[in-house]
Coordinates of C-alpha atoms and ligand atoms in Angstrom, one line a residue:
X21 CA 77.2 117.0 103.1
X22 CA 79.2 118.7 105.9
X23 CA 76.7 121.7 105.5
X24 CA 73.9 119.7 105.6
X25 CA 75.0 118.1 108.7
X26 CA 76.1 121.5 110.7
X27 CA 72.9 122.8 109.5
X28 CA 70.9 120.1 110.9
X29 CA 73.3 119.8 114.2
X30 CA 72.4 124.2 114.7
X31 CA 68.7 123.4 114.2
X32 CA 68.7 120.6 116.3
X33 CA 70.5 122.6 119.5
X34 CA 68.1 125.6 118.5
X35 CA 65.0 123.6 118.8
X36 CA 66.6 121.9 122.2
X37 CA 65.4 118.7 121.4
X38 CA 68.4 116.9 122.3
X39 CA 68.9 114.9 119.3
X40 CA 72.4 114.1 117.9
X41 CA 73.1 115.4 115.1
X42 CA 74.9 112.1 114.4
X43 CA 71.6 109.8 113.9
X44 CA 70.9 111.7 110.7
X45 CA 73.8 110.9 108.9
X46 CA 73.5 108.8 106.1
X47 CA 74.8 105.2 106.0
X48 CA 77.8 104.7 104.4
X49 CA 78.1 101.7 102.3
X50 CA 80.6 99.4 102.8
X51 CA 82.8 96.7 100.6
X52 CA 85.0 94.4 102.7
X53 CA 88.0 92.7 100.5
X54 CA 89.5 90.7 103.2
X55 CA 93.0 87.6 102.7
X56 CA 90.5 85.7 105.5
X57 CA 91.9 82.4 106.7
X58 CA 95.4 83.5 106.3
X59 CA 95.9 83.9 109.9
X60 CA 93.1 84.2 112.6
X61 CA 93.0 87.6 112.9
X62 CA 90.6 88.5 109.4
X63 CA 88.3 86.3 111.2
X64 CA 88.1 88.7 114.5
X65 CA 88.2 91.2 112.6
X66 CA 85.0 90.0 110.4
X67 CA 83.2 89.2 113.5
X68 CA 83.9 92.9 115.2
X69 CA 82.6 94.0 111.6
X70 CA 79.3 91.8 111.7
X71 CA 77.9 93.3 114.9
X72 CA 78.6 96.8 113.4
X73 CA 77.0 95.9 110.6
X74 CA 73.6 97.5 111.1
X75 CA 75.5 100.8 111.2
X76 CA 76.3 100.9 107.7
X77 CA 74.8 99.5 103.7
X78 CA 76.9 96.6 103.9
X79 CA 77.5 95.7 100.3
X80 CA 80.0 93.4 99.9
X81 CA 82.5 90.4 101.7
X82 CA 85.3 89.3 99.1
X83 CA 87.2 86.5 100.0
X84 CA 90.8 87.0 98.3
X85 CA 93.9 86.8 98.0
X86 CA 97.4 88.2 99.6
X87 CA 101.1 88.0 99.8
X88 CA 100.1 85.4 103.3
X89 CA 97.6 83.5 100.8
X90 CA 98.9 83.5 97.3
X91 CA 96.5 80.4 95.4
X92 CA 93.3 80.7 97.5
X93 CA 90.8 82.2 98.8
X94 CA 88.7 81.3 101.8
X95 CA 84.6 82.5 101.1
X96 CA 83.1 79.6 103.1
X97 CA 85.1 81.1 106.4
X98 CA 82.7 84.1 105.9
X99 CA 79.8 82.2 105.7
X100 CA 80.6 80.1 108.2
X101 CA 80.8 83.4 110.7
X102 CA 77.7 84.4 109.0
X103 CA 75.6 81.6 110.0
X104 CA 77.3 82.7 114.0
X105 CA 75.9 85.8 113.1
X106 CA 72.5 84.2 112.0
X107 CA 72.0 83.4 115.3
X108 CA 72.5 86.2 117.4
X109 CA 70.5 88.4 114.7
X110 CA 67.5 88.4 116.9
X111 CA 68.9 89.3 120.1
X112 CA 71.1 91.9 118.5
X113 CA 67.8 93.8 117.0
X114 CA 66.8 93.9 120.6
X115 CA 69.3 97.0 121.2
X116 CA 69.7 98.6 117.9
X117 CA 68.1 98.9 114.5
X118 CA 69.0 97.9 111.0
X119 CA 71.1 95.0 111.5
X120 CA 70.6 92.8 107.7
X121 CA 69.0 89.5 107.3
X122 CA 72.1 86.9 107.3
X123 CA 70.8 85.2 104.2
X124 CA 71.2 88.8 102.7
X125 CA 75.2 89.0 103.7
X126 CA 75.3 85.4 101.9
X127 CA 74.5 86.6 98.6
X128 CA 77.0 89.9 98.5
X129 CA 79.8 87.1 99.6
X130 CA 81.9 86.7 97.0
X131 CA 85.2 85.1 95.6
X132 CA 88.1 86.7 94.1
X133 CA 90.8 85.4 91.4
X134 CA 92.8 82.8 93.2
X135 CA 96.1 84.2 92.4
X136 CA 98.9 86.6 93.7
X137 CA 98.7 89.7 93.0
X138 CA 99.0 91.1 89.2
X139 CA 98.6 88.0 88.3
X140 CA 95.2 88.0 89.2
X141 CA 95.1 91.1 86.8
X142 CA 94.0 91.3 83.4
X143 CA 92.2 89.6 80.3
X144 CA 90.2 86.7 81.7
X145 CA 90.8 87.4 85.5
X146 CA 87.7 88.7 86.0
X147 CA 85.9 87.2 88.5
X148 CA 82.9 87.3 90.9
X149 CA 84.8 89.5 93.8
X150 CA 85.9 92.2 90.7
X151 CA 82.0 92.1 88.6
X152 CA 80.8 92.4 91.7
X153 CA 82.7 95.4 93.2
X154 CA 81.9 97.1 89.3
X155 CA 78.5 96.4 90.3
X156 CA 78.5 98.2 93.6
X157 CA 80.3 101.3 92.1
X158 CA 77.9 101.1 89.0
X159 CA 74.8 101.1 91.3
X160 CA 72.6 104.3 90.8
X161 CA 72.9 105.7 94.3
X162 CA 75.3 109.1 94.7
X163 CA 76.5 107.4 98.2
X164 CA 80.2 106.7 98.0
X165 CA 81.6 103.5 98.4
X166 CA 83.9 102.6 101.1
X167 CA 86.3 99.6 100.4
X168 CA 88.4 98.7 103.6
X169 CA 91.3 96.3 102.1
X170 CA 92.9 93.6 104.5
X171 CA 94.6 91.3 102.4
X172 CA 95.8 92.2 98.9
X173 CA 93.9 95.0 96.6
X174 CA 94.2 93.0 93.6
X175 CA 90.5 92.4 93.4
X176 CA 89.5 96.3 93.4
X177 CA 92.8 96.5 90.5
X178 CA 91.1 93.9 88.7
X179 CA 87.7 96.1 88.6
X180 CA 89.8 99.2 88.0
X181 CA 91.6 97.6 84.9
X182 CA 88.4 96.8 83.3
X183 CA 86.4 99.7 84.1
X184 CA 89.3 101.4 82.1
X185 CA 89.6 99.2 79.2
X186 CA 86.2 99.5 78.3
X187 CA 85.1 103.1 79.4
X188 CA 86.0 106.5 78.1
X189 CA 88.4 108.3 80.4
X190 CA 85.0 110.8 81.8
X191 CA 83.2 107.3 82.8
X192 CA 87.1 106.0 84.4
X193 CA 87.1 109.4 86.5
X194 CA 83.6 109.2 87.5
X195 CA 84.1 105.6 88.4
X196 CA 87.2 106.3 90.4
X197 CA 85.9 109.1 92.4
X198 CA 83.2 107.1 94.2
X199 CA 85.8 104.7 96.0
X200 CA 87.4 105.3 98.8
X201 CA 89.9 102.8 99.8
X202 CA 91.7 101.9 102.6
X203 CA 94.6 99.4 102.6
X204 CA 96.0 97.3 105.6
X205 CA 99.6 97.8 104.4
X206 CA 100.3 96.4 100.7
X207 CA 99.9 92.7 100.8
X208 CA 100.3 92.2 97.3
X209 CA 102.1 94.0 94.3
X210 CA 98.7 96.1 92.9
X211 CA 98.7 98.7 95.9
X212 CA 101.5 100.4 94.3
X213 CA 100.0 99.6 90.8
X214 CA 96.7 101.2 91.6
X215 CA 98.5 104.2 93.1
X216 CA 100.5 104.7 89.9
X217 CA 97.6 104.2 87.4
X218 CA 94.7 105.2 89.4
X219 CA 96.7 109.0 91.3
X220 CA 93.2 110.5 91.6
X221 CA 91.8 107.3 93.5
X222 CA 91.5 108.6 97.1
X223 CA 93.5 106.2 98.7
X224 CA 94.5 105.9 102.7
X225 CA 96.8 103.3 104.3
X226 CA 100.3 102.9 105.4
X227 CA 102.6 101.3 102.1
X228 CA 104.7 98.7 102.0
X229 CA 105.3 95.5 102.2
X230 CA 108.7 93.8 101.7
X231 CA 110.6 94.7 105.1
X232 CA 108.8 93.4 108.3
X233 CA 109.8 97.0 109.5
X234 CA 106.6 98.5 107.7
X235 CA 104.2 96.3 109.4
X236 CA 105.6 97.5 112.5
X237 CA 105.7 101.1 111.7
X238 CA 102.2 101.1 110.0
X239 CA 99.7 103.1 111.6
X240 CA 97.1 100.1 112.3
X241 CA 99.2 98.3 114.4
X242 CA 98.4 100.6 117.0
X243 CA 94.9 98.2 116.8
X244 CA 96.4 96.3 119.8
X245 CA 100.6 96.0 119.4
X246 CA 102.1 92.8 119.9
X247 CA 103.1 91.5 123.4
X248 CA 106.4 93.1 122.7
X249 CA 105.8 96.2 121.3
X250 CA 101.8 97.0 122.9
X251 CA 103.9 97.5 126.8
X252 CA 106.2 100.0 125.3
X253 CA 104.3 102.5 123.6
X254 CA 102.2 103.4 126.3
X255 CA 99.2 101.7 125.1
X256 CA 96.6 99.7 127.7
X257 CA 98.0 96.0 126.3
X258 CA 95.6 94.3 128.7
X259 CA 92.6 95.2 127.0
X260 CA 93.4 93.7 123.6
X261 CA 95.2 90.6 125.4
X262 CA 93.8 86.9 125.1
X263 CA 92.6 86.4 128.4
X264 CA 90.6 90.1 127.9
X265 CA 89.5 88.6 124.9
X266 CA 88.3 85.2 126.5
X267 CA 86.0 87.4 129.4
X268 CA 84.3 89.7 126.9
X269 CA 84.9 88.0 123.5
X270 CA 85.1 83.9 123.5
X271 CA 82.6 83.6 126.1
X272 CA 79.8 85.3 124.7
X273 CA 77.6 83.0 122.4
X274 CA 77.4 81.7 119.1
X275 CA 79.7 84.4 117.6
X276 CA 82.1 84.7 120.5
X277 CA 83.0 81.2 119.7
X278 CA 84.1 82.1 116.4
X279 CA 86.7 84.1 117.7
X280 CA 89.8 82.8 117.3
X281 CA 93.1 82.7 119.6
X282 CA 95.3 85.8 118.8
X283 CA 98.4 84.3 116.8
X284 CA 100.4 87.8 116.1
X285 CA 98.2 90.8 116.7
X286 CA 94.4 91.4 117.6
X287 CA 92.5 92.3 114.4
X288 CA 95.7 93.5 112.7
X289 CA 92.6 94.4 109.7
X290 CA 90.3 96.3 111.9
X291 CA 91.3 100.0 111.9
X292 CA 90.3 99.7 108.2
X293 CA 86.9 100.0 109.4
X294 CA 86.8 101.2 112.8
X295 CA 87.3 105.0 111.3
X296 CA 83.8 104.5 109.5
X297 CA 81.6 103.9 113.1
X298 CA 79.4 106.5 113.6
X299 CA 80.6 107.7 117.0
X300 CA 80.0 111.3 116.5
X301 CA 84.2 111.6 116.0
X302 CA 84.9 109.8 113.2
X303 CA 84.9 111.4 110.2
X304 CA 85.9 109.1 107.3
X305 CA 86.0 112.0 104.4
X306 CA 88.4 113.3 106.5
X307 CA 91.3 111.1 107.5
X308 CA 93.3 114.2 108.8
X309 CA 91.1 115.1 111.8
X310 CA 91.5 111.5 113.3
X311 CA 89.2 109.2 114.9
X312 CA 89.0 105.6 116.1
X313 CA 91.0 104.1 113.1
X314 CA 93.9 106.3 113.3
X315 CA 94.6 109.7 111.7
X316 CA 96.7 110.3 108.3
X317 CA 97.3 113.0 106.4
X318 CA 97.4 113.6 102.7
X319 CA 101.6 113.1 101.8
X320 CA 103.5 112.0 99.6
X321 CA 104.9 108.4 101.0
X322 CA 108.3 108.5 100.0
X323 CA 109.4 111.1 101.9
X324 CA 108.7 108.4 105.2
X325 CA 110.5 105.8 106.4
X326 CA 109.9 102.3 105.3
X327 CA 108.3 103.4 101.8
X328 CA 110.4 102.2 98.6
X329 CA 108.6 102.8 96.0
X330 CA 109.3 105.7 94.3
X331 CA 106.0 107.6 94.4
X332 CA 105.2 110.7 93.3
X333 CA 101.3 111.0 93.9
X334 CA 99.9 111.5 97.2
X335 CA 98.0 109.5 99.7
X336 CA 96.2 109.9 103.3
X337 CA 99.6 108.4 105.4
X338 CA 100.8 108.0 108.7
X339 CA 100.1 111.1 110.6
X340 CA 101.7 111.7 114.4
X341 CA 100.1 112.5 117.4
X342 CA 101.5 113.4 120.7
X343 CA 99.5 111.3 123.1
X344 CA 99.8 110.5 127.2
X345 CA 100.2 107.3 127.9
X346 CA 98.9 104.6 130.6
X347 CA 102.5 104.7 131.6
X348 CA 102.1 108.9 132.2
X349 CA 105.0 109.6 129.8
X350 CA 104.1 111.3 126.5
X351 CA 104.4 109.6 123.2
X352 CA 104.3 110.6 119.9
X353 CA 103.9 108.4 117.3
X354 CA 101.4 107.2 114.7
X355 CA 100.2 104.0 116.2
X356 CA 99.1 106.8 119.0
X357 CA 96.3 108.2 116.6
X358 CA 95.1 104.8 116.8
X359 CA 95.7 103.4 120.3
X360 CA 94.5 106.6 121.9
X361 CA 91.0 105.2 121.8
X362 CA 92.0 101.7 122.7
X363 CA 89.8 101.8 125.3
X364 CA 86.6 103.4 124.3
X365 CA 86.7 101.0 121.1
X366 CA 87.2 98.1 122.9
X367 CA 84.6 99.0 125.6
X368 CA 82.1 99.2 122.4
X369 CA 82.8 96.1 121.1
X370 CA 82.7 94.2 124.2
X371 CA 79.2 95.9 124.6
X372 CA 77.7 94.4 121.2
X373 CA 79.4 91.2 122.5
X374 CA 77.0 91.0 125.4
X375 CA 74.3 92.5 122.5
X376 CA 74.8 88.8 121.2
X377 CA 73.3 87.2 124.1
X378 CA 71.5 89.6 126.8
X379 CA 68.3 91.5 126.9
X380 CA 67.9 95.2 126.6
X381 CA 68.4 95.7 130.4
X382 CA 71.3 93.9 131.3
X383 CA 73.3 95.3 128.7
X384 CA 74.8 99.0 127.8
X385 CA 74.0 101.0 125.0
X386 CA 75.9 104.3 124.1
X387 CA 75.4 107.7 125.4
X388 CA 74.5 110.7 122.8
X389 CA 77.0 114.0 123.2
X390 CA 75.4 116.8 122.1
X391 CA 76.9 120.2 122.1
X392 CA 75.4 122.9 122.2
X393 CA 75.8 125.8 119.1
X394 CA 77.0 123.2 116.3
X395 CA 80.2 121.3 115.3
X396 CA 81.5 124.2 113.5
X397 CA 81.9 127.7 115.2
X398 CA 83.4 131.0 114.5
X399 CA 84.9 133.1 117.3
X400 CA 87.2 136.0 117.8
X401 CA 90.9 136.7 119.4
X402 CA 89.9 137.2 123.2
X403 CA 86.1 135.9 123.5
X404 CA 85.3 133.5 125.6
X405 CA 83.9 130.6 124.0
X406 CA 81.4 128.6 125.2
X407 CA 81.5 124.7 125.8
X408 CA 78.3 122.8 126.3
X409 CA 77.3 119.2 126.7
X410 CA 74.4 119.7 129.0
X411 CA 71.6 118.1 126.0
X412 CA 73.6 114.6 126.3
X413 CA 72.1 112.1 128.0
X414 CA 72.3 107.8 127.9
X415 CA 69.4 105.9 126.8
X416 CA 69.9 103.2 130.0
X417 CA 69.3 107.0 132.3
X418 CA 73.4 105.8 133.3
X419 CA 75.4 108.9 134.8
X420 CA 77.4 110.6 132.2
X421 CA 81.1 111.9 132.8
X422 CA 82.6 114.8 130.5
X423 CA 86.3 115.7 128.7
X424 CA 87.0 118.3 126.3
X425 CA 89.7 117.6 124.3
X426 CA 91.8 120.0 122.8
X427 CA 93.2 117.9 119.9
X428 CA 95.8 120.0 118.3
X429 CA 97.1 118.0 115.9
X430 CA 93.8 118.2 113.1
X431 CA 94.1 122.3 113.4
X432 CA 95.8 124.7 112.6
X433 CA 96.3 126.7 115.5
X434 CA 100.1 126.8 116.6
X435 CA 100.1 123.8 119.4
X436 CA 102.9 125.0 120.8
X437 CA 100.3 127.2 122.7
X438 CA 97.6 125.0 123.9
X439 CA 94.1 126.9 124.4
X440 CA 93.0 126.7 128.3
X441 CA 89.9 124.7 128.7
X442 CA 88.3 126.0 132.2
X443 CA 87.1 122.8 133.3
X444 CA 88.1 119.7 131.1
X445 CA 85.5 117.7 133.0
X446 CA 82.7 119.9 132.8
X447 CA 79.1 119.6 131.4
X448 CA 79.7 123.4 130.6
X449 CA 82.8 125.2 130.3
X450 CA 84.7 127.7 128.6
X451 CA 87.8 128.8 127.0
X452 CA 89.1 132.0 125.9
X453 CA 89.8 131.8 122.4
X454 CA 93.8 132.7 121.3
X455 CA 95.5 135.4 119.9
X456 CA 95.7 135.0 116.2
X457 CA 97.5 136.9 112.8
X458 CA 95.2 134.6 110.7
X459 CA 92.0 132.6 110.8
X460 CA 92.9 128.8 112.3
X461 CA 91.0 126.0 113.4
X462 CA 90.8 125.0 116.7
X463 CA 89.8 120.7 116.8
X464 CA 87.8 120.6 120.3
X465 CA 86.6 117.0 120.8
X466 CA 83.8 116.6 123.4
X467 CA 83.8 112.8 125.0
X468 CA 80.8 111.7 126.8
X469 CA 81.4 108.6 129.1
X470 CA 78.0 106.6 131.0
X471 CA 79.1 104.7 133.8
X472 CA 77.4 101.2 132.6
X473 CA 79.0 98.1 132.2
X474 CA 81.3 98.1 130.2
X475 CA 81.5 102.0 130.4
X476 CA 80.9 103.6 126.6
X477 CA 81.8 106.9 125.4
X478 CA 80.2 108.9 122.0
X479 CA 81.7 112.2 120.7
X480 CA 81.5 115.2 118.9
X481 CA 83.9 117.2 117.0
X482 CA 83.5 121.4 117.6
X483 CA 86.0 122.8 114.9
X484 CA 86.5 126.4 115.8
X485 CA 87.6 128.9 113.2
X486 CA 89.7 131.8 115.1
X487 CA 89.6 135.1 113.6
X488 CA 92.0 138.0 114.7
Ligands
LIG20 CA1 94.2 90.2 106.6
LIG21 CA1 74.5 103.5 128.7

């Protein structure tokens, strides 16, 4: 798929038509398991998720259960926020394509076992939520299925435990390898379960559940901190505050009045999803380059902090970046791979917001960054190296602003030495590419801003490969 893709994104530069390669990737389908109604913030996060929805094959909403929600589950919540959504559909469609029919997201809404965790698991808890997720998998189309997790998992372990008690171990391993799962923390006990009985199940989250430490430490709650924590890691608090919210959220229609009042944290659930956008950065197969939801890489979780469980198999994890923050000191940290686009996410959202009620003209829609030569380049110790953005452009004709960003932490290039972009800020620039005793990877992220209201900003990811 990535060949495909770097083939097209050459061809496309080569024929100057200025067309991002990003609009001819494939949708990725989606399965939401969400613990909604436990607090308000599933709920935000649901609504955030509905006015993304035309971007992907949304193909399921499970109502279940979690360690905040142990004997119910909550389906008429969703389609109570569906029928919000039912009414902004139209004006929506005015700025963008594909969003589904609202009686369509009704009938993949579904309810999972009404118990805790592995109690939920086993002979005669299946239910609708874990046929229908069997379903999904099942259906003949090579796509692979993305299930973000924001309550408990025990749904997905329900589906796992039957698909292997009634398949050979070839039809298991099949199964298994079209899910990719993301978990918001463990809310119940089947996260670890699943890890242990499912290893080759490519899993990414932050463990853990039983010390309120590892909802602190976990990587998505760099979504938005809490009043305490967001003002000292260097993250913009403002922009994922209530009265933020209130301006650009509550205010806006049918489906901003859905939103609920931040209790704890804004959308604690929503960098389960926000990694699957198709910004042009984002790239979901690949949890170790980073993007909107965070960045982890593939280790082992005992060896961090808050992680009891004695595992042995590996999983995408908390990663670190070093990142500047609005208070100009340096931070590094996990919840920096996340809150490092704070503001470009927010920004997007609060510009399908407005989708929900305004005309074409008086709202913004997102730039396309194109760069010129590809996403994936080869280059030698000593050349100059070419940066172009000059084929971008904004479909609103808005002025466009320019940053390369030299994102160390993805490559493999020794960041002690960081390469020397001429002109961050340029349409075209250069750098000169380092000295090497081995091929690395050099991560280059181009950011295109528009100046519209609220300004938006679309990417694209040039992953060099030094040679000596
Ligand atoms: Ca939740
Ligand atoms: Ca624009």
């Amino acid at each position: 798929m990535k060949l495909i893709r770097n083939v097209l994104c050459c061809v496309v530069a080569l024929s100057a038509m200025h067309v991002n390669a990003q609009e001819k990737a494939p949708k990725h389908r989606v399965l939401i398991l969400t613990d909604i109604e436990n607090e308000p913030d599933d709920t935000q996060s649901m609504i955030r998720f509905l006015t993304y929805s035309n971007q992907w094959d949304v193909e399921g909403l499970v109502a279940t259960t979690s360690i905040h929600q142990q004997k119910r589950v909550a389906p008429e919540k969703i389609k109570q926020l569906i029928e919000a959504y039912r009414k902004v559909r139209t004006n929506l469609l005015l700025h963008e394509k594909g969003y589904p029919e609202a009686d369509y997201l009704l009938s993949i809404t579904k309810s999972a076992y009404p118990d805790f965790g592995l109690n939920a698991i086993g002979k005669g808890k299946d239910s609708e939520g874990s046929e229908w997720i069997i379903k999904v998998v099942d259906k003949k189309d090579d796509r692979l299925v993305w299930i973000p997790v924001w309550g408990g998992a025990n749904c997905l372990a329900q589906a796992l435990w039957k698909v292997k008690m009634t398949r050979s171990p070839e039809d298991v391993k099949k199964f298994v390898s079209k899910i990719r799962m993301y978990t918001i923390s463990d809310q119940d006990d089947t996260g670890p379960w699943i890890r242990k009985n499912f290893p080759d199940l490519f899993y990414v989250g932050s463990p853990g559940y039983h010390a309120a430490g590892a909802y602190h430490y976990a990587t998505w709650s760099g979504i938005s901190g809490d009043k305490f924590h967001g003002r000292f890691t260097g993250a913009n608090f403002e922009i994922v505050d209530n009265p933020w919210l209130d301006e650009h959220v509550r205010s806006h229609g049918p489906m901003g009045a859905e939103y609920p009042f931040t209790k704890f944290l804004m959308e604690g659930d929503t960098p389960s999803f926000l990694g699957l956008v198709d910004n042009g950065l984002n790239d979901p197969e690949h949890p170790e380059y980073g993007g909107w939801g965070g960045r982890y890489e593939l280790y082992t979780p005992r060896t961090l902090k808050y992680f009891h469980e004695p595992e042995t198999r590996p999983i995408y994890t908390d990663a670190m970046d070093e990142v500047k923050g609005v208070d100009g000191n340096f931070h590094t940290s996990n919840k920096a791979t996340l809150w490092r686009w704070r503001e470009a996410f927010q920004h997007d959202f609060a510009a399908r917001m407005d989708w929900t009620i305004k005309p074409y003209k008086e709202a913004n829609h997102p730039p396309k960054a194109v760069v010129k030569g590809g996403n994936r380049v080869n280059a030698k110790t000593g050349e100059t190296v070419a940066l172009n953005a000059e084929g971008s452009q904004d479909p609103d004709g808005n002025a466009l602003s320019y940053e390369w960003i030299y994102y160390p932490e993805p490559g493999s290039y020794n960041i002690k030495e960081p390469i020397q972009i001429k002109d961050v800020k340029a349409a075209s620039t250069s750098f000169v590419a380092p000295k090497v005793e081995k091929p690395e990877t050099i991560h280059v992220i181009l950011a295109v801003t528009d100046n519209g209201i609220p300004a938006l900003t679309r990417y694209q990811r040039v992953i060099f490969t030094v040679y000596p």
